[in-house]
CSV table of C-alpha atoms and ligand atoms in Angstrom, one decimal:
chain,number,residue,atom,x,y,z
A,1,UNK,CA,-0.1,-0.2,-0.1
A,2,UNK,CA,1.3,3.5,-0.8
A,3,UNK,CA,0.3,6.2,1.5
A,4,UNK,CA,1.4,9.6,1.1
A,5,UNK,CA,0.9,12.6,3.6
A,6,UNK,CA,0.3,15.9,2.2
A,7,UNK,CA,3.3,17.2,4.4
A,8,UNK,CA,4.0,19.0,7.7
A,9,UNK,CA,1.0,19.5,9.9
A,10,UNK,CA,2.7,21.5,12.7
A,11,UNK,CA,6.2,21.7,14.2
A,12,UNK,CA,6.8,22.1,18.2
A,13,UNK,CA,9.5,23.5,20.0
A,14,UNK,CA,10.8,23.9,23.7
A,15,UNK,CA,11.4,27.6,24.2
A,16,UNK,CA,11.7,29.9,27.5
A,17,UNK,CA,10.0,32.9,28.8
A,18,UNK,CA,6.2,33.2,27.2
A,19,UNK,CA,6.5,36.8,26.8
A,20,UNK,CA,9.5,36.7,24.8
A,21,UNK,CA,8.1,33.8,22.5
A,22,UNK,CA,5.2,35.7,21.7
A,23,UNK,CA,7.1,39.1,21.0
A,24,UNK,CA,9.5,37.2,18.6
A,25,UNK,CA,6.6,35.1,16.7
A,26,UNK,CA,3.7,37.4,16.6
A,27,UNK,CA,5.6,40.9,17.2
A,28,UNK,CA,8.8,40.6,15.1
A,29,UNK,CA,7.5,37.7,12.4
A,30,UNK,CA,3.8,38.9,12.5
A,31,UNK,CA,2.3,35.3,12.8
A,32,UNK,CA,-1.1,34.9,14.5
A,33,UNK,CA,-1.3,33.5,17.9
A,34,UNK,CA,-4.2,31.3,17.1
A,35,UNK,CA,-4.5,29.5,20.4
A,36,UNK,CA,-3.3,30.2,24.0
A,37,UNK,CA,-3.9,26.9,26.0
A,38,UNK,CA,-1.8,24.4,28.2
A,39,UNK,CA,0.3,21.7,28.0
A,40,UNK,CA,-2.3,18.7,28.2
A,41,UNK,CA,0.8,16.7,29.6
A,42,UNK,CA,2.0,19.7,32.0
A,43,UNK,CA,-1.2,21.9,32.7
A,44,UNK,CA,1.0,24.5,34.6
A,45,UNK,CA,2.6,25.5,31.6
A,46,UNK,CA,1.6,27.0,28.3
A,47,UNK,CA,1.2,25.6,24.7
A,48,UNK,CA,1.0,28.1,22.1
A,49,UNK,CA,-0.1,27.8,18.6
A,50,UNK,CA,1.1,30.6,15.8
A,51,UNK,CA,0.1,30.3,11.9
A,52,UNK,CA,-1.7,32.2,9.3
A,53,UNK,CA,-5.3,33.6,10.0
A,54,UNK,CA,-6.7,30.4,11.0
A,55,UNK,CA,-3.8,27.9,11.7
A,56,UNK,CA,-4.2,26.1,8.6
A,57,UNK,CA,-2.2,22.6,8.7
A,58,UNK,CA,1.2,23.4,7.2
A,59,UNK,CA,1.8,26.9,9.0
A,60,UNK,CA,1.3,25.8,12.7
A,61,UNK,CA,4.4,26.4,15.0
A,62,UNK,CA,3.6,25.4,18.3
A,63,UNK,CA,5.7,26.0,21.6
A,64,UNK,CA,6.1,24.9,25.2
A,65,UNK,CA,7.4,28.1,26.6
A,66,UNK,CA,9.1,26.9,30.1
A,67,UNK,CA,10.5,29.9,31.7
A,68,UNK,CA,13.1,27.9,33.6
A,69,UNK,CA,14.0,25.3,30.9
A,70,UNK,CA,17.7,24.5,30.8
A,71,UNK,CA,19.1,25.2,27.5
A,72,UNK,CA,19.1,22.2,25.0
A,73,UNK,CA,21.5,21.6,22.3
A,74,UNK,CA,20.8,21.3,18.7
A,75,UNK,CA,21.9,18.0,17.1
A,76,UNK,CA,20.8,14.5,15.8
A,77,UNK,CA,17.7,13.0,16.4
A,78,UNK,CA,16.0,16.7,16.1
A,79,UNK,CA,14.8,19.0,13.5
A,80,UNK,CA,17.9,21.1,13.1
A,81,UNK,CA,16.2,24.0,11.2
A,82,UNK,CA,12.5,25.1,10.7
A,83,UNK,CA,11.8,27.0,7.3
A,84,UNK,CA,9.2,29.6,6.7
A,85,UNK,CA,8.1,30.4,3.2
A,86,UNK,CA,7.4,34.0,2.4
A,87,UNK,CA,6.0,35.8,-1.0
A,88,UNK,CA,8.6,36.1,-3.7
A,89,UNK,CA,10.1,39.5,-3.5
A,90,UNK,CA,9.5,40.0,0.0
A,91,UNK,CA,13.3,39.5,1.3
A,92,UNK,CA,14.4,43.0,1.4
A,93,UNK,CA,11.3,43.6,3.8
A,94,UNK,CA,12.4,40.9,6.0
A,95,UNK,CA,16.3,41.8,5.8
A,96,UNK,CA,15.2,45.2,7.2
A,97,UNK,CA,12.8,44.0,9.3
A,98,UNK,CA,15.0,41.6,11.4
A,99,UNK,CA,17.8,44.1,11.4
A,100,UNK,CA,15.5,46.6,13.2
A,101,UNK,CA,15.0,44.2,15.8
A,102,UNK,CA,18.6,43.3,16.1
A,103,UNK,CA,18.1,39.7,14.8
A,104,UNK,CA,21.6,38.6,13.2
A,105,UNK,CA,20.9,37.4,9.7
A,106,UNK,CA,23.2,35.3,7.5
A,107,UNK,CA,22.5,34.2,4.1
A,108,UNK,CA,22.9,30.6,2.4
A,109,UNK,CA,21.5,28.7,-0.5
A,110,UNK,CA,20.8,25.1,-1.4
A,111,UNK,CA,19.0,23.6,-4.2
A,112,UNK,CA,19.1,26.4,-6.1
A,113,UNK,CA,17.0,28.6,-3.6
A,114,UNK,CA,18.3,31.6,-1.2
A,115,UNK,CA,17.7,31.3,2.4
A,116,UNK,CA,17.9,34.0,5.5
A,117,UNK,CA,19.2,32.1,8.4
A,118,UNK,CA,18.6,33.5,12.1
A,119,UNK,CA,18.0,32.3,15.5
A,120,UNK,CA,15.1,33.2,17.5
A,121,UNK,CA,15.5,34.5,21.4
A,122,UNK,CA,15.7,31.0,22.9
A,123,UNK,CA,18.1,29.6,20.2
A,124,UNK,CA,16.1,28.1,17.8
A,125,UNK,CA,17.3,28.0,14.0
A,126,UNK,CA,15.3,29.2,11.7
A,127,UNK,CA,15.1,30.5,8.1
A,128,UNK,CA,13.1,32.2,5.4
A,129,UNK,CA,12.9,30.9,1.7
A,130,UNK,CA,10.7,32.8,-1.0
A,131,UNK,CA,8.5,30.8,-3.1
A,132,UNK,CA,5.7,31.2,-5.2
A,133,UNK,CA,3.3,28.2,-4.5
A,134,UNK,CA,1.1,28.4,-1.2
A,135,UNK,CA,-1.5,30.8,-0.5
A,136,UNK,CA,-0.9,34.2,1.2
A,137,UNK,CA,-1.7,34.4,4.7
A,138,UNK,CA,-4.8,36.9,5.3
A,139,UNK,CA,-3.3,37.8,8.6
A,140,UNK,CA,-1.5,41.0,8.9
A,141,UNK,CA,0.0,42.7,12.1
A,142,UNK,CA,1.8,45.9,12.6
A,143,UNK,CA,4.1,46.5,9.5
A,144,UNK,CA,3.7,42.8,8.5
A,145,UNK,CA,1.0,43.0,5.9
A,146,UNK,CA,-0.6,40.0,4.0
A,147,UNK,CA,1.8,41.0,1.1
A,148,UNK,CA,4.9,40.1,2.9
A,149,UNK,CA,3.5,37.9,5.7
A,150,UNK,CA,4.8,34.3,6.0
A,151,UNK,CA,2.7,32.0,4.2
A,152,UNK,CA,3.4,28.9,6.4
A,153,UNK,CA,6.4,26.3,6.7
A,154,UNK,CA,8.6,26.0,3.8
A,155,UNK,CA,10.0,22.7,5.5
A,156,UNK,CA,12.5,21.6,7.9
A,157,UNK,CA,15.7,20.2,8.1
A,158,UNK,CA,16.3,16.8,9.8
A,159,UNK,CA,19.5,15.8,11.7
A,160,UNK,CA,18.8,12.2,11.9
A,161,UNK,CA,21.1,9.9,13.7
A,162,UNK,CA,20.8,7.4,10.9
A,163,UNK,CA,20.3,9.1,7.8
A,164,UNK,CA,19.8,6.2,5.4
A,165,UNK,CA,17.0,4.8,7.8
A,166,UNK,CA,15.1,8.1,7.9
A,167,UNK,CA,15.3,8.5,4.1
A,168,UNK,CA,13.6,4.9,4.1
A,169,UNK,CA,10.9,6.0,6.4
A,170,UNK,CA,10.1,9.2,4.8
A,171,UNK,CA,10.0,7.6,1.0
A,172,UNK,CA,8.4,4.4,1.6
A,173,UNK,CA,6.2,5.0,4.5
A,174,UNK,CA,5.3,8.5,4.6
A,175,UNK,CA,5.2,8.7,0.9
A,176,UNK,CA,7.6,11.7,0.2
A,177,UNK,CA,9.3,11.8,-3.2
A,178,UNK,CA,13.0,12.1,-3.3
A,179,UNK,CA,14.0,15.3,-5.6
A,180,UNK,CA,17.6,15.7,-5.2
A,181,UNK,CA,20.8,15.9,-3.4
A,182,UNK,CA,22.9,19.1,-2.9
A,183,UNK,CA,26.3,18.6,-1.1
A,184,UNK,CA,25.5,17.4,2.2
A,185,UNK,CA,21.5,17.7,1.7
A,186,UNK,CA,18.9,15.3,0.3
A,187,UNK,CA,15.4,16.7,-0.4
A,188,UNK,CA,12.1,15.0,-0.4
A,189,UNK,CA,8.8,16.5,-1.4
A,190,UNK,CA,5.4,16.0,-0.1
A,191,UNK,CA,2.1,16.5,-2.0
A,192,UNK,CA,1.0,19.8,-0.3
A,193,UNK,CA,1.8,23.1,-1.8
A,194,UNK,CA,3.2,24.4,1.8
A,195,UNK,CA,5.2,22.4,4.6
A,196,UNK,CA,6.0,20.1,2.0
A,197,UNK,CA,9.5,20.3,1.7
A,198,UNK,CA,12.0,17.7,4.0
A,199,UNK,CA,15.8,18.1,3.7
A,200,UNK,CA,17.8,16.0,5.8
A,201,UNK,CA,21.7,16.4,6.3
A,202,UNK,CA,23.7,13.6,5.4
A,203,UNK,CA,26.8,14.6,7.0
A,204,UNK,CA,27.2,13.5,10.9
A,205,UNK,CA,26.1,15.5,13.6
A,206,UNK,CA,26.6,15.1,17.3
A,207,UNK,CA,23.8,13.9,19.5
A,208,UNK,CA,21.1,16.5,20.6
A,209,UNK,CA,19.7,17.5,23.8
A,210,UNK,CA,16.2,18.3,24.4
A,211,UNK,CA,15.6,21.8,26.1
A,212,UNK,CA,14.9,25.6,25.4
A,213,UNK,CA,16.0,26.4,21.8
A,214,UNK,CA,15.2,23.1,20.4
A,215,UNK,CA,12.3,21.1,18.3
A,216,UNK,CA,10.6,18.6,20.3
A,217,UNK,CA,8.7,17.0,17.3
A,218,UNK,CA,7.8,17.3,14.1
A,219,UNK,CA,4.0,16.4,13.0
A,220,UNK,CA,2.8,15.2,9.5
A,221,UNK,CA,-0.8,15.4,8.0
A,222,UNK,CA,-3.5,13.0,8.0
A,223,UNK,CA,-7.0,13.7,6.8
A,224,UNK,CA,-9.1,12.9,9.2
A,225,UNK,CA,-9.5,10.4,12.0
A,226,UNK,CA,-10.1,7.4,9.9
A,227,UNK,CA,-6.8,8.3,7.7
A,228,UNK,CA,-5.1,8.6,11.0
A,229,UNK,CA,-6.0,4.9,11.7
A,230,UNK,CA,-4.8,3.7,8.6
A,231,UNK,CA,-1.2,5.7,9.1
A,232,UNK,CA,-1.3,3.9,12.2
A,233,UNK,CA,-1.4,0.4,11.0
A,234,UNK,CA,0.7,1.4,7.9
A,235,UNK,CA,3.5,2.5,10.3
A,236,UNK,CA,3.1,0.0,12.5
A,237,UNK,CA,3.4,-2.9,9.3
A,238,UNK,CA,7.0,-0.9,8.8
A,239,UNK,CA,7.9,-1.9,12.2
A,240,UNK,CA,7.5,1.1,14.4
A,241,UNK,CA,5.8,1.2,17.7
A,242,UNK,CA,3.2,3.6,17.6
A,243,UNK,CA,1.0,5.2,20.5
A,244,UNK,CA,-2.5,5.2,20.7
A,245,UNK,CA,-4.5,7.8,19.6
A,246,UNK,CA,-4.2,11.0,21.8
A,247,UNK,CA,-6.8,13.6,21.8
A,248,UNK,CA,-5.2,17.0,21.4
A,249,UNK,CA,-8.7,19.0,21.0
A,250,UNK,CA,-7.8,20.5,17.7
A,251,UNK,CA,-6.7,17.5,16.1
A,252,UNK,CA,-5.9,14.1,17.2
A,253,UNK,CA,-2.2,12.8,17.4
A,254,UNK,CA,-0.3,9.4,17.2
A,255,UNK,CA,3.5,9.5,17.8
A,256,UNK,CA,6.5,7.2,16.9
A,257,UNK,CA,10.2,7.4,17.2
A,258,UNK,CA,12.1,6.8,13.9
A,259,UNK,CA,15.1,5.0,13.5
A,260,UNK,CA,17.0,8.2,13.3
A,261,UNK,CA,15.8,9.1,16.8
A,262,UNK,CA,13.6,12.0,15.9
A,263,UNK,CA,10.2,12.2,17.2
A,264,UNK,CA,7.4,12.1,14.4
A,265,UNK,CA,3.9,12.5,15.0
A,266,UNK,CA,0.8,12.0,12.7
A,267,UNK,CA,-1.8,14.7,13.3
A,268,UNK,CA,-5.5,15.0,11.9
A,269,UNK,CA,-6.3,18.3,9.6
A,270,UNK,CA,-9.9,18.6,11.5
A,271,UNK,CA,-11.1,19.9,13.8
A,272,UNK,CA,-8.7,22.9,13.7
A,273,UNK,CA,-8.6,26.0,15.9
A,274,UNK,CA,-12.0,27.5,15.4
A,275,UNK,CA,-13.5,24.4,17.4
A,276,UNK,CA,-13.8,26.5,20.4
A,277,UNK,CA,-13.4,30.2,19.5
A,278,UNK,CA,-14.7,32.4,16.5
A,279,UNK,CA,-12.1,33.0,14.0
A,280,UNK,CA,-12.2,36.8,15.0
A,281,UNK,CA,-10.8,36.2,18.4
A,282,UNK,CA,-8.9,33.5,18.1
A,283,UNK,CA,-5.9,33.2,20.6
A,284,UNK,CA,-7.2,36.0,22.9
A,285,UNK,CA,-8.2,33.7,25.7
A,286,UNK,CA,-6.7,30.7,27.5
A,287,UNK,CA,-9.1,27.9,26.0
A,288,UNK,CA,-8.9,24.7,28.4
A,289,UNK,CA,-10.4,21.2,27.2
A,290,UNK,CA,-13.5,20.2,29.2
A,291,UNK,CA,-11.4,17.9,31.4
A,292,UNK,CA,-9.1,20.8,32.6
A,293,UNK,CA,-12.0,23.3,33.1
A,294,UNK,CA,-12.7,22.9,36.6
A,295,UNK,CA,-9.1,23.5,37.4
A,296,UNK,CA,-8.8,26.9,35.5
A,297,UNK,CA,-8.7,29.0,38.6
A,298,UNK,CA,-5.6,27.1,39.8
A,299,UNK,CA,-4.0,26.8,36.5
A,300,UNK,CA,-4.7,30.6,35.8
A,301,UNK,CA,-2.8,31.4,38.8
A,302,UNK,CA,0.5,29.5,37.8
A,303,UNK,CA,0.8,30.6,34.2
A,304,UNK,CA,2.7,33.9,33.8
A,305,UNK,CA,0.9,36.7,32.3
A,306,UNK,CA,2.0,38.2,28.8
A,307,UNK,CA,0.5,40.4,26.0
A,308,UNK,CA,0.2,39.8,22.3
A,309,UNK,CA,1.7,43.3,21.1
A,310,UNK,CA,2.9,45.2,18.0
A,311,UNK,CA,6.4,46.2,18.3
A,312,UNK,CA,6.6,48.7,15.5
B,401,ZN,ZN1,2.4,17.7,18.2
């Protein structure tokens, strides 16, 4: 059976102070905070979701902001670099904007594309790439208008502990197509027009350590609950141990660790972030799933307050 994921659903990273996180991703990068909720496995801490106007699959960057987290180390067994795609012709705007906020930018290129590389305040490695495909975000915030706004993920660079095994998984199990090699990188493509490129570094990288400034996991898309159960047996038949379905309120999730030590998730596209809030006011209130609602007062007391604010 050939199954193909459409591409990346979301990427989740560990960072530090919540206000610093929100200031960078909303204030500087102009993404929309589409949901403020808690880490369902650790309800005393936030889980933030950023994306386009509704947080469409392929645009969702999520964070566990742990104010006292130890700094991690980026290395094998992780996503090393997260790429965001911006409209063609918007690089001058972004170079100027990042400079304005004292973000150090370097330039690189691979597979014939130019990249702007930089770090977030907690050391997460990010890059921007200009591409034509992918609809423009309808969200604008401060000076980041829809014309230049991040459209979603360009993709991710995987740092696998065993690149040959990870390549086999991506091609044979996840259904991505290998489209080329460039120096120390190999590139795979999924079917969506956003969040569809996975690069993998072929050269060895020292082992990563989880902590602030590192990606926790990468999630790929399943069409719905039924498709996700198909994915579960499909991935199990390739020899991986897959978790039972975990309800994440805005999608359902299954997880498995691949042979390159990277934590993979497969998440359903529905129901999405308008499940419990109207699109107009997404991300403005702390949303809790029913099973945590009785503890709201207690939970709100331990969370650090923060504001989504324009920094222009
Ligand atoms: Zn996830």
